[in-house]
Each structure stands twice: as structure tokens, then as C-alpha cells.
């Protein structure tokens, strides 16, 4: 047990507390989400954020090398010897004036946070380093998850790096083979169940219970602690200044949940003076959050969220046999696990929610690819959403904005190839066929 941190149910009518040495992932008393909370008076914390930046000089220390554990006092739930790291979080905040022009922003005001530069190619590594540290702390020797995406890739990489066995459950429906290829290559046992993703989720939970496996699902609150550091690094990239806006894709809502918590804690600790606003961007084919917040007026309400609104909404989805559909597979989710924590972020950050079409996403993705480091479709929802918010006049052209690009371009190569080869959008850049003839080829060179 550590004295610095504990788990607490987010339901104010329950508020049950648990030791961090337990693997619970939801409140055993009421079933709500759990938070990791800190006894800040028992942690020696830097006086200002810039002191974390000094650790760049000590990169022979494995924890200082990590872009997550460099900020370890702000996620102090385990001892240093439990901390698992493979050098995650070496990511770049890039000022990008060309993409700024696309969304009608002034030069110098738009920044792209490239989380695709993590070891497994997505932001998930920020969370996995924290969750596997917790797994080591509780003595886990085997882990499992149900995912066909970035989670399974990241989990498999961290599992083998710290000697924990790893099983990935996949369904027989749509499978993101680009991402699954990583899980197989990293040595995860992959079990394909004759069923859909929901069937996998149920089976994996039962298997974990019976075999005592550590479950790396989206409910794991320790993952969100690691994801807080993405915000610390954005502030670091802005010379420790807070931007006006953070723009993030909305899928299972773990990132937005973690980001709001990060800013709330930094303000509470006096390490920042103000909290930025946040824009969370859904795809129109998976826009539960947008619908609930903008049309049904669902709100955090000091933790007393109107559960009936959510229940009615999900019952309607079931009655309609609705299944979400978007090219941005990483955010193709209609029942987001971290919904209530995200509502809290919207409250903390004066947040807003928008949905963008697949067409807008793939065009924005092509613009990012042409002028930046490239990203997977879900990441590009941020730029498509920002373009909307500029047109609406909600975000000013002179405001400072940081968009979180969550996954690497090569995570989903099929979408990219099809967009360009089949001329699917206004920025398609297809290959040109040429005869095997020098003069003809020379005529084609631009
Ligand atoms: Zn509870």
C-alpha cells in the first residue's frame, strides 16, 4: 500500500475508497467509475512546472527519459521499482502554420501534439506504462484485453517488455489488421471468438476473473493517470504556458477524462493559473457524446449525472439495433465507457462537443499528412472539428490551440491508400501511370 494515493468512486452518493493495491476497475459497491486521488501533502512536488523540464538533462535515468514518469510526482501511486517504462512519451508539439491556414487561424497559433510518435505508434503507451506499473505493483503475471486496435498493440508491447503474459481477444467482425499485426508481432496470444466485440468484452472479463488475469480495459483508472502527461507535455512545448484550447478526438472518452483531471489537479496545486477550454470531437457516425450533451442537455451536475437520460439513450440504440460507423475506427464507439468522467472534464474546462463527417475527417487527414507528420483518421477529427469551430466563431483565429493527434499515419494504411488512389477527396494525390519510356516519364514530372 502507498500512502500517497487511493482509489475513490466518482459517484458522490457513494464515494467509497479503496487502496491502490487492489485491481477493481469499477466501484464494487455501486458499479461507478473509480478515480485515482492523491494525498498531495504527502508528496514532495515541484514549485513550478518548469522544474520537470530539467529532467531532460538526466536522461540516463530511465524514469527521467520517459515523457510520462518525468512527471512522476503528479501520478505518484506506486514506488519507483514498480514503474515499467520503454521510453514512452517522447512526443513532439509542432507549430503548424500550413494546417493553421486550412482552418483559418493566424500563423503561430496552431500546434499539433504528435502522440503517434510513441513506441507502439499511439497515445495508448502513456496509459499502458502507468497501468503495467500498477500491474507489477499488485503482482500480476498475466494480462488480457479485448481490442482490435491501438490498445492491443500497446498492451502487447508493454506486456513482453516487463515479462507479463498477454492475451488479446478479438471478434470475427471488422478487424483493424494494421493494428492487430502489432499485437501478433509483439507476441500476444490472440484468441478470435466467434462473436462480436461485445461478446469478447464479456468473455475477457469472465476469463480474467476465473484465471486472475490483469484486465487492461478502458475502465482501468491507472491508464488515465498516464494519459494526463500528454497535457503536461503540451504545456512544456509552449514554454510552460497554458494554451487557450485543447482539441481532442472523442471515442471511449479516456483522453478527455484524463486531460480535465490533469488541469484540475495542476490548478489545485498552483502549478498553472488558468485552465484551458476543451473541444471534444466525435465522428457523426458515432456521436453519442454530441447528442447527449448538445441535444439532451446531459451534464456533470456535481457528479449527480442524470442516469435516466443515458439509460433511455442506450435503450434506444439497442431498440434500433444501432451500430456506430465511421472511417475513424479508433473512435467508432457508441457507448463510451468514460462518459461521466468526460462530463466532468466539460465542466472543469468549459468544454464543448462537436461531430464531424467522415468526408471532413479524411480531407483534414490529407492536409495534416501533406503539411505535418501524418496521423490516423481519428486524430484528424480534431482539425476537422477546429475548422467547424472557427467557422462558428467559437474559437478565435488569434487564440492558441493545441490539437492532440492520437495515432500514427501507418496505423491505418488502407484508409490512406484508398483516399488517394481512388480519388475519394479534394486532396487526393493518386499515383500516375506511365509507359516504360523515358520521354513519356519526363513529360509527367511536375
Ligand atoms: Zn461507488
Tab-separated table of N, CA and C in Angstrom, residues 32-176:
chain	number	residue	atom	x	y	z
A	32	UNK	N	-19.925	2.306	-10.259
A	32	UNK	CA	-19.483	3.501	-10.989
A	32	UNK	C	-17.968	3.456	-11.257
A	33	UNK	N	-17.506	4.453	-12.020
A	33	UNK	CA	-16.084	4.565	-12.331
A	33	UNK	C	-15.286	4.942	-11.085
A	34	UNK	N	-14.019	4.538	-11.084
A	34	UNK	CA	-13.121	4.914	-9.987
A	34	UNK	C	-12.118	5.943	-10.463
A	35	UNK	N	-11.719	6.806	-9.553
A	35	UNK	CA	-10.678	7.801	-9.772
A	35	UNK	C	-9.450	7.422	-8.954
A	36	UNK	N	-8.284	7.891	-9.375
A	36	UNK	CA	-7.118	7.833	-8.503
A	36	UNK	C	-6.962	9.230	-7.887
A	37	UNK	N	-6.990	9.296	-6.584
A	37	UNK	CA	-6.819	10.578	-5.895
A	37	UNK	C	-5.524	10.541	-5.080
A	38	UNK	N	-4.991	11.719	-4.772
A	38	UNK	CA	-3.678	11.817	-4.128
A	38	UNK	C	-3.759	12.589	-2.822
A	39	UNK	N	-2.947	12.161	-1.886
A	39	UNK	CA	-2.726	12.952	-0.676
A	39	UNK	C	-1.546	13.882	-0.974
A	40	UNK	N	-1.855	15.013	-1.556
A	40	UNK	CA	-0.775	15.882	-2.063
A	40	UNK	C	0.186	16.315	-0.962
A	41	UNK	N	-0.329	16.415	0.273
A	41	UNK	CA	0.553	16.863	1.360
A	41	UNK	C	1.613	15.812	1.710
A	42	UNK	N	1.448	14.609	1.190
A	42	UNK	CA	2.448	13.563	1.455
A	42	UNK	C	3.406	13.372	0.276
A	43	UNK	N	3.274	14.232	-0.729
A	43	UNK	CA	4.134	14.122	-1.914
A	43	UNK	C	4.938	15.412	-2.046
A	44	UNK	N	6.241	15.257	-2.259
A	44	UNK	CA	7.071	16.453	-2.434
A	44	UNK	C	6.981	16.875	-3.896
A	45	UNK	N	6.297	17.961	-4.144
A	45	UNK	CA	6.022	18.360	-5.528
A	45	UNK	C	6.798	19.615	-5.896
A	46	UNK	N	7.255	19.657	-7.134
A	46	UNK	CA	7.992	20.800	-7.656
A	46	UNK	C	7.178	22.081	-7.474
A	47	UNK	N	7.905	23.216	-7.282
A	47	UNK	CA	7.231	24.505	-7.101
A	47	UNK	C	6.626	25.010	-8.401
A	48	UNK	N	7.276	24.712	-9.500
A	48	UNK	CA	6.732	25.146	-10.789
A	48	UNK	C	6.969	24.076	-11.845
A	49	UNK	N	6.130	24.111	-12.876
A	49	UNK	CA	6.177	23.077	-13.910
A	49	UNK	C	7.544	23.004	-14.587
A	50	UNK	N	8.210	24.155	-14.750
A	50	UNK	CA	9.477	24.159	-15.494
A	50	UNK	C	10.524	23.265	-14.835
A	51	UNK	N	10.364	22.980	-13.546
A	51	UNK	CA	11.348	22.116	-12.892
A	51	UNK	C	11.298	20.681	-13.419
A	52	UNK	N	10.142	20.266	-13.940
A	52	UNK	CA	10.076	18.929	-14.546
A	52	UNK	C	10.950	18.881	-15.808
A	53	UNK	N	11.006	20.008	-16.520
A	53	UNK	CA	11.781	20.071	-17.753
A	53	UNK	C	13.266	19.861	-17.528
A	54	UNK	N	13.756	20.176	-16.336
A	54	UNK	CA	15.182	19.987	-16.057
A	54	UNK	C	15.594	18.530	-16.156
A	55	UNK	N	14.632	17.643	-16.037
A	55	UNK	CA	14.965	16.209	-16.061
A	55	UNK	C	15.454	15.751	-17.434
A	56	UNK	N	15.232	16.592	-18.460
A	56	UNK	CA	15.795	16.248	-19.765
A	56	UNK	C	17.306	16.072	-19.663
A	57	UNK	N	17.929	16.743	-18.711
A	57	UNK	CA	19.388	16.665	-18.570
A	57	UNK	C	19.814	15.346	-17.942
A	58	UNK	N	18.870	14.608	-17.366
A	58	UNK	CA	19.224	13.356	-16.685
A	58	UNK	C	18.673	12.141	-17.392
A	59	UNK	N	18.839	12.088	-18.693
A	59	UNK	CA	18.171	11.035	-19.477
A	59	UNK	C	18.806	9.659	-19.321
A	60	UNK	N	19.918	9.569	-18.546
A	60	UNK	CA	20.449	8.235	-18.251
A	60	UNK	C	19.630	7.575	-17.130
A	61	UNK	N	18.772	8.362	-16.469
A	61	UNK	CA	17.808	7.806	-15.511
A	61	UNK	C	16.564	7.394	-16.298
A	62	UNK	N	16.207	6.103	-16.266
A	62	UNK	CA	15.123	5.603	-17.131
A	62	UNK	C	13.803	6.321	-16.871
A	63	UNK	N	13.573	6.787	-15.653
A	63	UNK	CA	12.312	7.475	-15.365
A	63	UNK	C	12.334	8.906	-15.904
A	64	UNK	N	13.496	9.534	-15.900
A	64	UNK	CA	13.600	10.873	-16.483
A	64	UNK	C	13.496	10.823	-18.007
A	65	UNK	N	13.933	9.702	-18.585
A	65	UNK	CA	13.851	9.537	-20.042
A	65	UNK	C	12.394	9.435	-20.501
A	66	UNK	N	11.535	8.905	-19.647
A	66	UNK	CA	10.133	8.714	-20.008
A	66	UNK	C	9.371	10.036	-19.958
A	67	UNK	N	8.612	10.308	-21.017
A	67	UNK	CA	7.779	11.512	-21.038
A	67	UNK	C	6.572	11.407	-20.122
A	68	UNK	N	6.361	10.237	-19.543
A	68	UNK	CA	5.313	10.054	-18.535
A	68	UNK	C	5.900	10.189	-17.136
A	69	UNK	N	6.954	9.403	-16.854
A	69	UNK	CA	7.480	9.358	-15.477
A	69	UNK	C	8.364	10.550	-15.148
A	70	UNK	N	8.713	11.343	-16.156
A	70	UNK	CA	9.392	12.620	-15.883
A	70	UNK	C	8.516	13.480	-14.967
A	71	UNK	N	7.216	13.230	-15.021
A	71	UNK	CA	6.249	13.990	-14.204
A	71	UNK	C	5.739	13.134	-13.041
A	72	UNK	N	6.563	12.214	-12.545
A	72	UNK	CA	6.082	11.144	-11.656
A	72	UNK	C	5.431	11.628	-10.373
A	73	UNK	N	5.817	12.807	-9.871
A	73	UNK	CA	5.175	13.287	-8.639
A	73	UNK	C	3.682	13.539	-8.855
A	74	UNK	N	3.269	13.769	-10.116
A	74	UNK	CA	1.877	14.090	-10.407
A	74	UNK	C	1.031	12.840	-10.668
A	75	UNK	N	1.680	11.665	-10.635
A	75	UNK	CA	0.938	10.398	-10.700
A	75	UNK	C	1.618	9.393	-9.777
A	76	UNK	N	1.703	9.795	-8.520
A	76	UNK	CA	2.503	9.050	-7.545
A	76	UNK	C	1.660	7.978	-6.843
A	77	UNK	N	1.344	6.897	-7.587
A	77	UNK	CA	0.529	5.834	-6.988
A	77	UNK	C	1.325	4.560	-6.724
A	78	UNK	N	2.590	4.524	-7.159
A	78	UNK	CA	3.392	3.324	-6.881
A	78	UNK	C	4.849	3.727	-6.684
A	79	UNK	N	5.624	2.792	-6.155
A	79	UNK	CA	7.043	3.058	-5.914
A	79	UNK	C	7.816	2.992	-7.238
A	80	UNK	N	8.989	3.626	-7.240
A	80	UNK	CA	9.764	3.684	-8.486
A	80	UNK	C	10.103	2.301	-9.047
A	81	UNK	N	10.376	1.314	-8.150
A	81	UNK	CA	10.791	-0.005	-8.672
A	81	UNK	C	9.649	-0.756	-9.352
A	82	UNK	N	8.420	-0.290	-9.172
A	82	UNK	CA	7.304	-0.910	-9.895
A	82	UNK	C	7.129	-0.314	-11.292
A	83	UNK	N	7.741	0.834	-11.507
A	83	UNK	CA	7.428	1.577	-12.736
A	83	UNK	C	8.018	0.900	-13.958
A	84	UNK	N	7.149	0.640	-14.916
A	84	UNK	CA	7.516	-0.005	-16.175
A	84	UNK	C	7.659	1.095	-17.221
A	85	UNK	N	8.749	1.093	-17.974
A	85	UNK	CA	8.911	2.132	-18.994
A	85	UNK	C	9.694	1.595	-20.181
A	86	UNK	N	9.302	1.998	-21.380
A	86	UNK	CA	10.100	1.681	-22.568
A	86	UNK	C	10.432	2.983	-23.312
A	87	UNK	N	10.478	4.077	-22.574
A	87	UNK	CA	10.843	5.352	-23.203
A	87	UNK	C	9.681	6.023	-23.916
A	88	UNK	N	8.461	5.804	-23.401
A	88	UNK	CA	7.264	6.416	-23.996
A	88	UNK	C	7.245	7.943	-23.792
A	89	UNK	N	6.360	8.568	-24.545
A	89	UNK	CA	6.120	9.996	-24.318
A	89	UNK	C	7.187	10.933	-24.874
A	90	UNK	N	7.999	10.432	-25.806
A	90	UNK	CA	8.982	11.335	-26.448
A	90	UNK	C	8.279	11.970	-27.645
A	91	UNK	N	7.279	12.724	-27.393
A	91	UNK	CA	6.427	13.200	-28.484
A	91	UNK	C	6.640	14.698	-28.729
A	92	UNK	N	6.181	15.135	-29.877
A	92	UNK	CA	6.507	16.483	-30.354
A	92	UNK	C	5.260	17.364	-30.399
A	93	UNK	N	5.409	18.584	-29.922
A	93	UNK	CA	4.371	19.602	-30.160
A	93	UNK	C	4.877	20.469	-31.305
A	94	UNK	N	4.192	20.377	-32.435
A	94	UNK	CA	4.661	21.064	-33.640
A	94	UNK	C	3.762	22.253	-33.964
A	95	UNK	N	4.365	23.437	-34.056
A	95	UNK	CA	3.614	24.583	-34.572
A	95	UNK	C	3.434	24.369	-36.065
A	96	UNK	N	2.208	24.476	-36.565
A	96	UNK	CA	1.998	24.163	-37.973
A	96	UNK	C	1.152	25.251	-38.645
A	97	UNK	N	1.830	26.157	-39.342
A	97	UNK	CA	1.148	27.303	-39.952
A	97	UNK	C	0.358	26.915	-41.208
A	98	UNK	N	0.808	25.862	-41.891
A	98	UNK	CA	0.084	25.450	-43.108
A	98	UNK	C	-1.284	24.874	-42.729
A	99	UNK	N	-1.319	24.027	-41.711
A	99	UNK	CA	-2.609	23.494	-41.260
A	99	UNK	C	-3.435	24.626	-40.639
A	100	UNK	N	-2.769	25.576	-40.011
A	100	UNK	CA	-3.469	26.747	-39.450
A	100	UNK	C	-4.232	27.486	-40.549
A	101	UNK	N	-3.610	27.629	-41.728
A	101	UNK	CA	-4.283	28.310	-42.849
A	101	UNK	C	-5.541	27.551	-43.251
A	102	UNK	N	-5.460	26.227	-43.253
A	102	UNK	CA	-6.607	25.386	-43.649
A	102	UNK	C	-7.810	25.619	-42.739
A	103	UNK	N	-7.524	25.891	-41.465
A	103	UNK	CA	-8.644	26.095	-40.531
A	103	UNK	C	-8.885	27.582	-40.255
A	104	UNK	N	-8.222	28.441	-41.044
A	104	UNK	CA	-8.399	29.895	-40.916
A	104	UNK	C	-7.943	30.412	-39.548
A	105	UNK	N	-6.730	30.023	-39.189
A	105	UNK	CA	-6.134	30.573	-37.972
A	105	UNK	C	-4.877	31.341	-38.322
A	106	UNK	N	-4.522	32.268	-37.466
A	106	UNK	CA	-3.317	33.062	-37.696
A	106	UNK	C	-2.069	32.208	-37.524
A	107	UNK	N	-1.003	32.632	-38.204
A	107	UNK	CA	0.275	31.922	-38.083
A	107	UNK	C	0.735	31.937	-36.634
A	108	UNK	N	1.333	30.839	-36.236
A	108	UNK	CA	1.917	30.761	-34.898
A	108	UNK	C	0.946	30.359	-33.799
A	109	UNK	N	-0.312	30.134	-34.163
A	109	UNK	CA	-1.313	29.882	-33.120
A	109	UNK	C	-1.765	28.428	-33.029
A	110	UNK	N	-1.495	27.623	-34.067
A	110	UNK	CA	-1.956	26.220	-34.037
A	110	UNK	C	-0.778	25.278	-33.799
A	111	UNK	N	-0.979	24.369	-32.862
A	111	UNK	CA	0.059	23.384	-32.508
A	111	UNK	C	-0.536	21.986	-32.566
A	112	UNK	N	0.265	21.045	-33.078
A	112	UNK	CA	-0.178	19.650	-33.197
A	112	UNK	C	0.669	18.787	-32.270
A	113	UNK	N	-0.006	18.062	-31.384
A	113	UNK	CA	0.693	17.198	-30.424
A	113	UNK	C	0.720	15.775	-30.995
A	114	UNK	N	1.892	15.336	-31.449
A	114	UNK	CA	2.021	14.064	-32.165
A	114	UNK	C	2.229	12.888	-31.232
A	115	UNK	N	1.121	12.306	-30.776
A	115	UNK	CA	1.221	11.122	-29.906
A	115	UNK	C	1.490	9.839	-30.706
A	116	UNK	N	1.400	9.939	-32.034
A	116	UNK	CA	1.758	8.797	-32.878
A	116	UNK	C	3.236	8.462	-32.799
A	117	UNK	N	4.027	9.337	-32.212
A	117	UNK	CA	5.470	9.087	-32.105
A	117	UNK	C	5.831	8.209	-30.905
A	118	UNK	N	4.845	7.707	-30.204
A	118	UNK	CA	5.108	6.778	-29.099
A	118	UNK	C	5.602	5.430	-29.638
A	119	UNK	N	6.215	4.594	-28.768
A	119	UNK	CA	6.806	3.336	-29.244
A	119	UNK	C	5.842	2.428	-30.017
A	120	UNK	N	4.577	2.340	-29.617
A	120	UNK	CA	3.656	1.490	-30.382
A	120	UNK	C	2.848	2.298	-31.383
A	121	UNK	N	3.153	3.588	-31.520
A	121	UNK	CA	2.524	4.399	-32.549
A	121	UNK	C	1.220	5.068	-32.153
A	122	UNK	N	0.867	5.024	-30.863
A	122	UNK	CA	-0.329	5.753	-30.440
A	122	UNK	C	-0.194	6.259	-29.007
A	123	UNK	N	-1.125	7.133	-28.640
A	123	UNK	CA	-1.151	7.716	-27.298
A	123	UNK	C	-1.331	6.670	-26.198
A	124	UNK	N	-1.788	5.469	-26.581
A	124	UNK	CA	-2.093	4.447	-25.567
A	124	UNK	C	-0.892	4.133	-24.692
A	125	UNK	N	0.313	4.310	-25.214
A	125	UNK	CA	1.514	3.973	-24.431
A	125	UNK	C	1.603	4.811	-23.153
A	126	UNK	N	1.085	6.034	-23.205
A	126	UNK	CA	1.061	6.875	-21.989
A	126	UNK	C	0.286	6.189	-20.864
A	127	UNK	N	-0.814	5.548	-21.254
A	127	UNK	CA	-1.652	4.884	-20.265
A	127	UNK	C	-1.125	3.510	-19.876
A	128	UNK	N	-0.553	2.791	-20.855
A	128	UNK	CA	-0.085	1.427	-20.573
A	128	UNK	C	1.106	1.431	-19.626
A	129	UNK	N	1.999	2.401	-19.753
A	129	UNK	CA	3.148	2.446	-18.856
A	129	UNK	C	2.658	2.579	-17.405
A	130	UNK	N	1.595	3.341	-17.221
A	130	UNK	CA	1.042	3.520	-15.872
A	130	UNK	C	0.288	2.265	-15.426
A	131	UNK	N	-0.534	1.685	-16.319
A	131	UNK	CA	-1.320	0.512	-15.941
A	131	UNK	C	-0.428	-0.697	-15.668
A	132	UNK	N	0.617	-0.897	-16.472
A	132	UNK	CA	1.518	-2.028	-16.218
A	132	UNK	C	2.348	-1.812	-14.952
A	133	UNK	N	2.605	-0.562	-14.610
A	133	UNK	CA	3.275	-0.299	-13.332
A	133	UNK	C	2.366	-0.719	-12.183
A	134	UNK	N	1.074	-0.436	-12.333
A	134	UNK	CA	0.120	-0.897	-11.325
A	134	UNK	C	0.033	-2.423	-11.323
A	135	UNK	N	0.060	-3.022	-12.508
A	135	UNK	CA	0.017	-4.493	-12.607
A	135	UNK	C	1.199	-5.107	-11.870
A	136	UNK	N	2.383	-4.511	-12.034
A	136	UNK	CA	3.569	-5.014	-11.327
A	136	UNK	C	3.406	-4.816	-9.817
A	137	UNK	N	2.837	-3.691	-9.456
A	137	UNK	CA	2.637	-3.371	-8.038
A	137	UNK	C	1.737	-4.417	-7.355
A	138	UNK	N	0.717	-4.882	-8.087
A	138	UNK	CA	-0.195	-5.864	-7.484
A	138	UNK	C	0.256	-7.299	-7.758
A	139	UNK	N	1.415	-7.457	-8.407
A	139	UNK	CA	1.984	-8.787	-8.593
A	139	UNK	C	1.378	-9.583	-9.730
A	140	UNK	N	0.774	-8.901	-10.711
A	140	UNK	CA	0.174	-9.617	-11.841
A	140	UNK	C	1.251	-10.277	-12.700
A	141	UNK	N	0.961	-11.469	-13.209
A	141	UNK	CA	1.905	-12.148	-14.099
A	141	UNK	C	1.318	-12.368	-15.488
A	142	UNK	N	0.015	-12.111	-15.627
A	142	UNK	CA	-0.637	-12.290	-16.929
A	142	UNK	C	-1.711	-11.230	-17.104
A	143	UNK	N	-1.892	-10.797	-18.356
A	143	UNK	CA	-2.826	-9.697	-18.640
A	143	UNK	C	-3.690	-10.047	-19.841
A	144	UNK	N	-4.789	-9.326	-19.981
A	144	UNK	CA	-5.667	-9.572	-21.131
A	144	UNK	C	-6.461	-8.314	-21.456
A	145	UNK	N	-6.896	-8.213	-22.721
A	145	UNK	CA	-7.833	-7.152	-23.104
A	145	UNK	C	-8.622	-7.611	-24.314
A	146	UNK	N	-9.737	-6.957	-24.552
A	146	UNK	CA	-10.489	-7.164	-25.785
A	146	UNK	C	-10.337	-5.892	-26.592
A	147	UNK	N	-9.700	-5.988	-27.736
A	147	UNK	CA	-9.470	-4.804	-28.564
A	147	UNK	C	-8.899	-5.259	-29.890
A	148	UNK	N	-9.270	-4.597	-30.946
A	148	UNK	CA	-8.619	-4.895	-32.220
A	148	UNK	C	-7.807	-3.694	-32.672
A	149	UNK	N	-7.566	-2.770	-31.740
A	149	UNK	CA	-6.934	-1.537	-32.157
A	149	UNK	C	-5.670	-1.189	-31.422
A	150	UNK	N	-5.520	0.107	-31.161
A	150	UNK	CA	-4.298	0.613	-30.561
A	150	UNK	C	-4.055	0.048	-29.168
A	151	UNK	N	-5.111	-0.261	-28.433
A	151	UNK	CA	-4.941	-0.789	-27.079
A	151	UNK	C	-4.201	-2.119	-27.096
A	152	UNK	N	-4.618	-3.024	-27.989
A	152	UNK	CA	-3.980	-4.340	-28.005
A	152	UNK	C	-2.522	-4.226	-28.419
A	153	UNK	N	-2.219	-3.342	-29.364
A	153	UNK	CA	-0.827	-3.156	-29.797
A	153	UNK	C	0.025	-2.671	-28.632
A	154	UNK	N	-0.477	-1.670	-27.938
A	154	UNK	CA	0.288	-1.093	-26.827
A	154	UNK	C	0.405	-2.095	-25.679
A	155	UNK	N	-0.687	-2.792	-25.381
A	155	UNK	CA	-0.652	-3.752	-24.281
A	155	UNK	C	0.366	-4.847	-24.560
A	156	UNK	N	0.371	-5.372	-25.770
A	156	UNK	CA	1.297	-6.460	-26.098
A	156	UNK	C	2.746	-6.003	-25.976
A	157	UNK	N	3.006	-4.771	-26.388
A	157	UNK	CA	4.378	-4.246	-26.305
A	157	UNK	C	4.836	-4.113	-24.851
A	158	UNK	N	3.979	-3.574	-24.011
A	158	UNK	CA	4.360	-3.390	-22.598
A	158	UNK	C	4.420	-4.727	-21.869
A	159	UNK	N	3.514	-5.648	-22.224
A	159	UNK	CA	3.492	-6.943	-21.536
A	159	UNK	C	4.825	-7.659	-21.722
A	160	UNK	N	5.289	-7.760	-22.958
A	160	UNK	CA	6.538	-8.521	-23.138
A	160	UNK	C	7.736	-7.759	-22.578
A	161	UNK	N	7.636	-6.420	-22.555
A	161	UNK	CA	8.774	-5.643	-22.043
A	161	UNK	C	8.966	-5.827	-20.539
A	162	UNK	N	7.908	-6.240	-19.827
A	162	UNK	CA	8.059	-6.418	-18.381
A	162	UNK	C	7.741	-7.842	-17.944
A	163	UNK	N	7.755	-8.769	-18.901
A	163	UNK	CA	7.648	-10.182	-18.556
A	163	UNK	C	6.280	-10.619	-18.070
A	164	UNK	N	5.240	-9.932	-18.541
A	164	UNK	CA	3.874	-10.325	-18.177
A	164	UNK	C	3.236	-11.009	-19.395
A	165	UNK	N	2.580	-12.127	-19.184
A	165	UNK	CA	1.910	-12.801	-20.298
A	165	UNK	C	0.727	-11.955	-20.787
A	166	UNK	N	0.327	-12.153	-22.026
A	166	UNK	CA	-0.647	-11.238	-22.622
A	166	UNK	C	-1.556	-11.968	-23.598
A	167	UNK	N	-2.854	-11.805	-23.411
A	167	UNK	CA	-3.831	-12.412	-24.324
A	167	UNK	C	-4.764	-11.329	-24.863
A	168	UNK	N	-4.921	-11.314	-26.172
A	168	UNK	CA	-5.823	-10.354	-26.829
A	168	UNK	C	-7.034	-11.109	-27.352
A	169	UNK	N	-8.219	-10.644	-27.002
A	169	UNK	CA	-9.453	-11.240	-27.516
A	169	UNK	C	-9.976	-10.382	-28.669
A	170	UNK	N	-10.237	-11.038	-29.802
A	170	UNK	CA	-10.817	-10.309	-30.932
A	170	UNK	C	-12.085	-11.022	-31.384
A	171	UNK	N	-12.983	-10.240	-32.016
A	171	UNK	CA	-14.213	-10.827	-32.538
A	171	UNK	C	-14.028	-11.192	-33.990
A	172	UNK	N	-15.109	-11.688	-34.607
A	172	UNK	CA	-14.975	-12.051	-36.017
A	172	UNK	C	-15.534	-10.987	-36.945
A	173	UNK	N	-15.849	-9.825	-36.386
A	173	UNK	CA	-16.369	-8.744	-37.218
A	173	UNK	C	-15.233	-7.976	-37.886
A	174	UNK	N	-15.428	-6.674	-37.974
A	174	UNK	CA	-14.407	-5.847	-38.610
A	174	UNK	C	-13.142	-5.807	-37.754
A	175	UNK	N	-12.030	-6.166	-38.322
A	175	UNK	CA	-10.783	-6.216	-37.571
A	175	UNK	C	-9.772	-5.274	-38.211
A	176	UNK	N	-9.168	-4.420	-37.375
A	176	UNK	CA	-8.149	-3.499	-37.875
A	176	UNK	C	-6.819	-4.244	-37.937
